[in-house]
mmCIF file of C-alpha atoms in Angstrom:
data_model
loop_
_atom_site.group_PDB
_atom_site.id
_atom_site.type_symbol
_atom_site.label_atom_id
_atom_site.label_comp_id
_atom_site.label_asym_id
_atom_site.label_seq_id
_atom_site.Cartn_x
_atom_site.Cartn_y
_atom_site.Cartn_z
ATOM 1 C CA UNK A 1 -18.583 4.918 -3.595
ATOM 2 C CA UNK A 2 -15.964 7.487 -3.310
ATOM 3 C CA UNK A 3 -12.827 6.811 -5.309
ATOM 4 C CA UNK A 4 -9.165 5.881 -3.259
ATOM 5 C CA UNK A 5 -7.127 6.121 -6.119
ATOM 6 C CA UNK A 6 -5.984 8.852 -8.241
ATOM 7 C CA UNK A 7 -3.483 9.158 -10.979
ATOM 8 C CA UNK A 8 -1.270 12.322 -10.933
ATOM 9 C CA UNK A 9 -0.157 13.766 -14.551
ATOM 10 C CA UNK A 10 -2.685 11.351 -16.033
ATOM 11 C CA UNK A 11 -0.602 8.109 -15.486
ATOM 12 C CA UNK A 12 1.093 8.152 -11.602
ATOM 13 C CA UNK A 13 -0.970 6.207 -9.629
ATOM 14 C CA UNK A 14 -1.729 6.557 -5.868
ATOM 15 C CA UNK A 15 -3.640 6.289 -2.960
ATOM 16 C CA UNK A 16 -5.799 9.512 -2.350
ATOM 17 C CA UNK A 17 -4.874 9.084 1.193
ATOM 18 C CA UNK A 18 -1.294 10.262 1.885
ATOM 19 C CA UNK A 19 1.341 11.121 4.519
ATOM 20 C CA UNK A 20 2.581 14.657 5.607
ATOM 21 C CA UNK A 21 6.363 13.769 6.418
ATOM 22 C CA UNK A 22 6.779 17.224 8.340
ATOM 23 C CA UNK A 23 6.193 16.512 11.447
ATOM 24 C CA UNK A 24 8.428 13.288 11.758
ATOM 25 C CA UNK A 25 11.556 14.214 13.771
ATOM 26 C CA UNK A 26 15.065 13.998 12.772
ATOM 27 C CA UNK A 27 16.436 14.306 16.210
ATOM 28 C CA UNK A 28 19.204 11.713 17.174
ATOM 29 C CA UNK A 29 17.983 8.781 19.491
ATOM 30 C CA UNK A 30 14.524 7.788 20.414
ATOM 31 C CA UNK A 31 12.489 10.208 18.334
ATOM 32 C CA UNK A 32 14.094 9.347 15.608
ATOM 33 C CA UNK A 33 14.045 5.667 16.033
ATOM 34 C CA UNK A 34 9.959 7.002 16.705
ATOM 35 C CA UNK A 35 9.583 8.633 13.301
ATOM 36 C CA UNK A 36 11.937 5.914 11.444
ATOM 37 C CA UNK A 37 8.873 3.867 12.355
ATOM 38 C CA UNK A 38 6.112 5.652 11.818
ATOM 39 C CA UNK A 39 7.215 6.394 8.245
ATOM 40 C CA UNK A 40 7.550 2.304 8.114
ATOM 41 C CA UNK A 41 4.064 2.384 9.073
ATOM 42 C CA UNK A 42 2.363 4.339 7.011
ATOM 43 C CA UNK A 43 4.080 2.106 3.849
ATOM 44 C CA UNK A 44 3.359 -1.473 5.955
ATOM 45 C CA UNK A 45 -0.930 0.757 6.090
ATOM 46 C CA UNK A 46 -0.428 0.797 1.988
ATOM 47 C CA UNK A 47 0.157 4.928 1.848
ATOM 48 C CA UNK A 48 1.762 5.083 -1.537
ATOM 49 C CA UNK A 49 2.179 9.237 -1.449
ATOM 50 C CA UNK A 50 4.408 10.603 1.505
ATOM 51 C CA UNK A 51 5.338 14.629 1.093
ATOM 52 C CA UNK A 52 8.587 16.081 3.031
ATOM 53 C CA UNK A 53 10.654 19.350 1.367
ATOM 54 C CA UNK A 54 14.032 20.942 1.226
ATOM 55 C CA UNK A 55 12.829 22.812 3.991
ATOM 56 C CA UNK A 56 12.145 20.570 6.541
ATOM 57 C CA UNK A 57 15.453 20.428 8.283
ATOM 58 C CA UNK A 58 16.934 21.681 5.516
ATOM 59 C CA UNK A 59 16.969 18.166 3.894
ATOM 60 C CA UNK A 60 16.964 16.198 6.861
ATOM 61 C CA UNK A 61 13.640 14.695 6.577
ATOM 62 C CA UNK A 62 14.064 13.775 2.919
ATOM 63 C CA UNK A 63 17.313 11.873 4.512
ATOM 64 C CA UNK A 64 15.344 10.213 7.044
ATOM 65 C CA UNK A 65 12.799 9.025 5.076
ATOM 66 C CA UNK A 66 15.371 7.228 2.806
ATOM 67 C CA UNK A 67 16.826 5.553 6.020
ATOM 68 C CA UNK A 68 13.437 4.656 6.898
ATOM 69 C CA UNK A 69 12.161 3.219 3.399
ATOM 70 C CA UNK A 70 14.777 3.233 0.949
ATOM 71 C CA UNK A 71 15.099 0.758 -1.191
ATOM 72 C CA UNK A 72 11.215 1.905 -2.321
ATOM 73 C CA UNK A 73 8.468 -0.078 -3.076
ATOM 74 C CA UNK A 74 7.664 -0.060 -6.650
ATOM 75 C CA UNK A 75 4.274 1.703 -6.005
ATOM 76 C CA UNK A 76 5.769 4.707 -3.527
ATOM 77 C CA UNK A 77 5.775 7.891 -4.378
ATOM 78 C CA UNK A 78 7.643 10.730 -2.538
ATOM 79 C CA UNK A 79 7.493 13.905 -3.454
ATOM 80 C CA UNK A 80 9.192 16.688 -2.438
ATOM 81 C CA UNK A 81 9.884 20.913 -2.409
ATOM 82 C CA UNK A 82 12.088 23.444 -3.459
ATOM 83 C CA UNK A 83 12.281 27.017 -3.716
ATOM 84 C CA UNK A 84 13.086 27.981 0.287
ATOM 85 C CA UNK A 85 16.649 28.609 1.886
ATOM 86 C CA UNK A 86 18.547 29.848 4.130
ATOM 87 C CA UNK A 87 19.583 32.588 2.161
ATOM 88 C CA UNK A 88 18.055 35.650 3.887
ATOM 89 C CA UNK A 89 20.349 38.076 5.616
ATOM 90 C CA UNK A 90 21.259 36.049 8.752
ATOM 91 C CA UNK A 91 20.948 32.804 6.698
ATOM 92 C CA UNK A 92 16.832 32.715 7.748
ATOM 93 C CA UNK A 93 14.795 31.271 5.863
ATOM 94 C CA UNK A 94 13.286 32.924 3.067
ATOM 95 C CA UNK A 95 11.533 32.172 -0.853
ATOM 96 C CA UNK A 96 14.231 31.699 -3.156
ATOM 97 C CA UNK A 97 13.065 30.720 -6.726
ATOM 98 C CA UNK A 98 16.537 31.481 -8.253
ATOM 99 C CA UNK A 99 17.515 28.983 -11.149
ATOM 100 C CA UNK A 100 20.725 27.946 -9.794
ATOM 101 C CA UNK A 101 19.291 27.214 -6.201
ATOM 102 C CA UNK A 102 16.503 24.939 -7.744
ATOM 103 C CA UNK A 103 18.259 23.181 -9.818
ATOM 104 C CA UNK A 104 21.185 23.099 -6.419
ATOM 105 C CA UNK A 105 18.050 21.923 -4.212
ATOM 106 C CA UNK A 106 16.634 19.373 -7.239
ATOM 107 C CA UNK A 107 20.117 17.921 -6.823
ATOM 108 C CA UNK A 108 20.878 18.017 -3.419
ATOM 109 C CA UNK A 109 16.812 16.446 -3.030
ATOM 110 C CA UNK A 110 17.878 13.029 -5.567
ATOM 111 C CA UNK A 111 21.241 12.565 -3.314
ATOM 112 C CA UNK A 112 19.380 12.631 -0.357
ATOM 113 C CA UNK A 113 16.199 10.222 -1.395
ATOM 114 C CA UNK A 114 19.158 7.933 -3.384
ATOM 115 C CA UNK A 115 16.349 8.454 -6.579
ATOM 116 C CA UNK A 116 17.915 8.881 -10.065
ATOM 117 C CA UNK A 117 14.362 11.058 -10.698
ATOM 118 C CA UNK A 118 12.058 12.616 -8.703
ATOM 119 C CA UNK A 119 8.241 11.813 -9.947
ATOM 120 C CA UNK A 120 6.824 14.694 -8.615
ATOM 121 C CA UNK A 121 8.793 18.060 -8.070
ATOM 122 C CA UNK A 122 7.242 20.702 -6.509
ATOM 123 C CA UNK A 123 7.245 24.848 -5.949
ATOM 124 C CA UNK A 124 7.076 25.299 -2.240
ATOM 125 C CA UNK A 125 6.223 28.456 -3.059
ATOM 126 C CA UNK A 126 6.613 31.193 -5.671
ATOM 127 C CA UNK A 127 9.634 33.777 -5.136
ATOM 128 C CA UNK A 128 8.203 37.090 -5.380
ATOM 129 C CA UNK A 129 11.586 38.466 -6.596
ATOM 130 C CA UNK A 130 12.567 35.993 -9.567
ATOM 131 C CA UNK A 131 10.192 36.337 -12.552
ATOM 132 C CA UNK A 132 7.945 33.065 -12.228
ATOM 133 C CA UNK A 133 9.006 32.046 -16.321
ATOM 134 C CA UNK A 134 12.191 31.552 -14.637
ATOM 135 C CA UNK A 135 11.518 29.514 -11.604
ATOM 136 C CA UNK A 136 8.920 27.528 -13.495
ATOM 137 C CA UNK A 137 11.041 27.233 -16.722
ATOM 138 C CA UNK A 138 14.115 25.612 -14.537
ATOM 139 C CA UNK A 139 11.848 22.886 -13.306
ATOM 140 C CA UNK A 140 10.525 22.542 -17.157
ATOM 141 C CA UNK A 141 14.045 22.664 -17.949
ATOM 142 C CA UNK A 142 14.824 19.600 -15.366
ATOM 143 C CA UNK A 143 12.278 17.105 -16.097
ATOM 144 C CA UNK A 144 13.467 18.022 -19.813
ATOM 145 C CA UNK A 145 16.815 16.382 -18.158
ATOM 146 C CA UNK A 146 15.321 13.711 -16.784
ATOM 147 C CA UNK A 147 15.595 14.810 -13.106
ATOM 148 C CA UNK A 148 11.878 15.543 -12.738
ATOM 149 C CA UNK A 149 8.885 13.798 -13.847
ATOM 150 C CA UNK A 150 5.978 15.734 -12.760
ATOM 151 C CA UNK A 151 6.201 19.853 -11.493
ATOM 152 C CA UNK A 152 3.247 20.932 -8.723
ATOM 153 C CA UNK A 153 3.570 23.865 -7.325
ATOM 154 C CA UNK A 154 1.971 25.358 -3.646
ATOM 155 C CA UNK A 155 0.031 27.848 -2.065
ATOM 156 C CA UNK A 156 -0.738 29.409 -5.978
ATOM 157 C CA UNK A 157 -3.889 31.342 -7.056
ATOM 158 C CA UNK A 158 -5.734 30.669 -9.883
ATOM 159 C CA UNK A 159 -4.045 33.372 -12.213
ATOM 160 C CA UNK A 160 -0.229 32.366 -11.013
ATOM 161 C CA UNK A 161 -1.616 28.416 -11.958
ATOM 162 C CA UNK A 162 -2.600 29.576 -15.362
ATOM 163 C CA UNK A 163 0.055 31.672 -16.004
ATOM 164 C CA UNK A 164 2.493 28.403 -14.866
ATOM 165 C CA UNK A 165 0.447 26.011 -17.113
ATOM 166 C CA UNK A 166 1.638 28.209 -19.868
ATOM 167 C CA UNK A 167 5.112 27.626 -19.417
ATOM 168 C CA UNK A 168 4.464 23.772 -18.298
ATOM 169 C CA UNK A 169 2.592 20.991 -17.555
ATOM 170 C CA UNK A 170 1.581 21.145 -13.529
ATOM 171 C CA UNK A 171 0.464 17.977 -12.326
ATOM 172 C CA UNK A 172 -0.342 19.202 -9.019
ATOM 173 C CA UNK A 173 -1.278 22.479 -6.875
ATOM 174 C CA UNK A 174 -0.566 21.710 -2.546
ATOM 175 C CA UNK A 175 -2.634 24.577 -0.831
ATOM 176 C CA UNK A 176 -3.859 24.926 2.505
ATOM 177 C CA UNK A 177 -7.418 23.500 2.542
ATOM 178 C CA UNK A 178 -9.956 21.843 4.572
ATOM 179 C CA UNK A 179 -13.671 21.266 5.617
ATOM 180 C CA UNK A 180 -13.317 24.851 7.775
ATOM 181 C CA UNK A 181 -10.833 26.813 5.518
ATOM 182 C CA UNK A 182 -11.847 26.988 1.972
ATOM 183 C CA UNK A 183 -10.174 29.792 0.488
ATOM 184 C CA UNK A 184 -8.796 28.091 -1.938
ATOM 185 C CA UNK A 185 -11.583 26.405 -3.193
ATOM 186 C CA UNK A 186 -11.001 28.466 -6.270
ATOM 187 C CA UNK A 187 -7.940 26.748 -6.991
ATOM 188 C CA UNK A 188 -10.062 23.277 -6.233
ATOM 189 C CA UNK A 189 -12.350 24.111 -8.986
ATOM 190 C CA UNK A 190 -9.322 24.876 -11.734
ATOM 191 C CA UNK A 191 -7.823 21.939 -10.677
ATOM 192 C CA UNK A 192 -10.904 19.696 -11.334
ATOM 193 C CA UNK A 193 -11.686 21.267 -14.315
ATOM 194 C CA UNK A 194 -8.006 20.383 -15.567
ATOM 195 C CA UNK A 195 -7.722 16.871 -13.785
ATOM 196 C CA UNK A 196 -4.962 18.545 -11.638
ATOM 197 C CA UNK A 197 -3.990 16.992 -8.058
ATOM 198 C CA UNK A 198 -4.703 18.735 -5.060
ATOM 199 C CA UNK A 199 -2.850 18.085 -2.172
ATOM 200 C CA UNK A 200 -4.407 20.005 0.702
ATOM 201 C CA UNK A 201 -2.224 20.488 3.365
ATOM 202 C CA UNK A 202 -3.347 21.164 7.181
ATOM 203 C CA UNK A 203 -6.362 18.882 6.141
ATOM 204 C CA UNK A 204 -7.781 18.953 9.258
ATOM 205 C CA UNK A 205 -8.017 22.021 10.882
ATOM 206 C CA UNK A 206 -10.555 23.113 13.734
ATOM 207 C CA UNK A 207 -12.491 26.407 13.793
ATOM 208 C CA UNK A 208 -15.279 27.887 16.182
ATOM 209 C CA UNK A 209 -16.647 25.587 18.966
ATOM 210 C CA UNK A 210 -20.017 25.351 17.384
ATOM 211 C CA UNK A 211 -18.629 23.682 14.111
ATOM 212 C CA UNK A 212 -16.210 21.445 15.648
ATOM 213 C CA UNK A 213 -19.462 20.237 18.222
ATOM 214 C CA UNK A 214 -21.172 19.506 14.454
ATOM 215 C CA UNK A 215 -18.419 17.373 13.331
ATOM 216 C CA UNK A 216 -18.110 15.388 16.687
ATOM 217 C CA UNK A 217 -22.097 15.006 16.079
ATOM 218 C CA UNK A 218 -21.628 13.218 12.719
ATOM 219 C CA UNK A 219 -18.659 11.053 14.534
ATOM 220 C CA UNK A 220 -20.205 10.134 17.163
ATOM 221 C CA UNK A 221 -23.499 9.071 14.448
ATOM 222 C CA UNK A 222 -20.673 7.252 12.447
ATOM 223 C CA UNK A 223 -18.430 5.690 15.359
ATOM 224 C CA UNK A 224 -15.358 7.380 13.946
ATOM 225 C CA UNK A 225 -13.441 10.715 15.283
ATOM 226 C CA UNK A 226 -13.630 13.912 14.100
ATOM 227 C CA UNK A 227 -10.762 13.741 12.489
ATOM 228 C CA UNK A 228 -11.843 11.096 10.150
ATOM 229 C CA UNK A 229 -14.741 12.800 9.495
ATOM 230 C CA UNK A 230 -12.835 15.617 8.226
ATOM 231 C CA UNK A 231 -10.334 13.520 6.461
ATOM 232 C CA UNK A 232 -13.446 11.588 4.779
ATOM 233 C CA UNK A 233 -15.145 14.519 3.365
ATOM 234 C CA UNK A 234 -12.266 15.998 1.858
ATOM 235 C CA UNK A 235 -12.550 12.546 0.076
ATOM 236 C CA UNK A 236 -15.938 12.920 -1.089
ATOM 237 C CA UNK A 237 -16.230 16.304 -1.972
ATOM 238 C CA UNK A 238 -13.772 16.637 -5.040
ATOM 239 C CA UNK A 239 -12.170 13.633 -6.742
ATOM 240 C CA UNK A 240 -8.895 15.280 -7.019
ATOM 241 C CA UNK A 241 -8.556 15.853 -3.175
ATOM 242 C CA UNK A 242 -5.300 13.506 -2.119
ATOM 243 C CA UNK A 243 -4.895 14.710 1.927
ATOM 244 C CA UNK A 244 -1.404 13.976 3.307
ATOM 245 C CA UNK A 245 -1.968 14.704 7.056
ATOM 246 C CA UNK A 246 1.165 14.291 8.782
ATOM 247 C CA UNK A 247 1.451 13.247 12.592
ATOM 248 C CA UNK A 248 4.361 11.608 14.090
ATOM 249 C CA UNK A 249 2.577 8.932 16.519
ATOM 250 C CA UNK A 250 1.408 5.733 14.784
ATOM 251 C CA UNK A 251 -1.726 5.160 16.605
ATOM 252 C CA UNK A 252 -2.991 8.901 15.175
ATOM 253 C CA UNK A 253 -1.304 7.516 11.330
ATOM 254 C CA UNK A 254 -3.371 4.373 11.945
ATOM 255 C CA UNK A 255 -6.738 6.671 12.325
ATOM 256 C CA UNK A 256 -6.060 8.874 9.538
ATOM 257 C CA UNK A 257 -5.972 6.263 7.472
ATOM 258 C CA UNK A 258 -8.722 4.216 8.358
ATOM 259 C CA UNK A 259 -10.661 7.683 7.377
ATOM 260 C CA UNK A 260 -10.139 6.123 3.427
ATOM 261 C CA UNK A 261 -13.212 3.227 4.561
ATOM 262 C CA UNK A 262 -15.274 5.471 6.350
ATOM 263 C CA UNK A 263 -18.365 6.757 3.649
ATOM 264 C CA UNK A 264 -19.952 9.802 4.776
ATOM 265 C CA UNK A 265 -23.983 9.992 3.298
ATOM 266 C CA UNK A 266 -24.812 12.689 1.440
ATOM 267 C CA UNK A 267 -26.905 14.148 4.402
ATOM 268 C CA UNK A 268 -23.927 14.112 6.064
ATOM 269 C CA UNK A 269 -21.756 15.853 3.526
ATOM 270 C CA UNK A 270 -24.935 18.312 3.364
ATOM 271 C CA UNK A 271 -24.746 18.598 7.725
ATOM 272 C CA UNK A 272 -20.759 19.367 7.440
ATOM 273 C CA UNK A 273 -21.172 21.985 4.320
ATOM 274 C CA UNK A 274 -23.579 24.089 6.490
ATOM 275 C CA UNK A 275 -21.195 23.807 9.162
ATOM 276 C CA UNK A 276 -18.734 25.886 6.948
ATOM 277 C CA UNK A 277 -21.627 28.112 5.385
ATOM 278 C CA UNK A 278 -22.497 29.144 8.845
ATOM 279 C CA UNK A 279 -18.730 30.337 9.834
#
């Protein structure tokens, strides 16, 4: 039977089945009051990992999901990102690994969540321009402070993971990955072999017509959707696997979740891995 539970950095316990936090809105008013409650939700459904980042809204959805949950169950983990801003010549949006603007976000992140540490801190993505001892060496640097307990890091390659776990600990890698779009599953294998999280993120994501047909085939066998389906065989095909599909309507956060009972045979898993070996 296919684990639910995984513990990140060897000793932070979770559900395998999380919640993407970027979709929920932080609009005033009735989508607001809307994603207040799905985030209630997915805690009251026993999610005990919910992602958000600096960069959605710019901290507004780490400050909504402290309205929504704060004070925290013992067993919830958020986790959050740092390492984009507004800094680009216009004030876009662009990578920023600098020092001072991670330890600035780190800050402005445990003011917003009203957290005296965040458990698991991680690199949204890797600045280009700032040598990556010095973006990773800042978070090292801040969990040596106490700010930080655990440092991920997202959307990495193999050789920029093991040139990080040089420098530090990771606990975690969050890459785009799912049943149709594997090409990370490099990473997936360096991360098993290390007992390293993997927090896929667009878990479910649809490709040709032919291969989302197959997966409505084993559904339809299993009376689930398709999207559970997907959800359950990122599940069952690596133990480190902890999907955090986000939505913002509780009736789709009630389905994803219910994904965590449904066991997929290995014929199936066998039917869905020729579905991506045919693409």
């Amino acid at each position: 039977m296919t684990s639910t539970e995984f513990r990140i950095g060897g000793d932070l316990g979770v559900r395998r089945l999380g919640f993407g936090a970027m979709r929920l809105s932080t609009d005033p008013g009735r989508a607001r009051a809307g994603a207040l409650a799905v985030a209630r939700r997915a805690v009251e459904l026993g999610v005990t990992l919910i992602d958000t980042a600096h960069l959605y809204g710019g901290g507004a959805n780490e400050e909504l999901l402290a309205e929504a949950l704060h004070p925290y169950p013992d067993d919830l983990l958020i986790t959050t990102k740092v390492g984009v801003a507004r800094t680009g010549p216009g004030g876009e949006w662009k990578l920023d690994g600098r020092p001072a603007l991670l330890r600035d976000q780190v800050d402005q992140a445990l003011r917003r969540l009203r957290v005296e540490r965040i458990e698991l801190l991680q690199l949204h993505r890797i600045d280009p321009a700032t040598p990556l001892a010095d973006q990773v060496g800042t978070l090292r640097d801040l969990r040596t402070e106490g700010k930080i307990g655990r440092i991920g890091l997202s959307e990495v390659t193999v050789d920029e993971l093991g040139r990080a776990r040089k420098i530090v600990d990771i606990a975690s890698v969050q890459n785009r990955y799912s049943l149709l779009d594997r090409e990370y599953e490099p990473v997936l294998a360096a991360c098993e072999a290390s007992g390293i999280a993997f927090l896929p993120w667009r878990p479910v994501a649809w490709g040709e017509a032919g291969a989302t047909a197959g997966i409505a085939a084993v559904a339809a066998e299993l009376a689930a959707t398709p999207t559970q389906v997907a959800l359950a065989w990122l599940l069952g095909h690596s133990p480190v696997l902890l999907p955090i599909p986000g939505t913002a309507r509780i009736d789709h956060l009630e389905e994803n979740v219910a994904a965590e009972r449904l066991e997929l045979t290995p014929a199936h898993l066998e039917r869905l891995d020729r579905l991506y070996e045919a693409g």
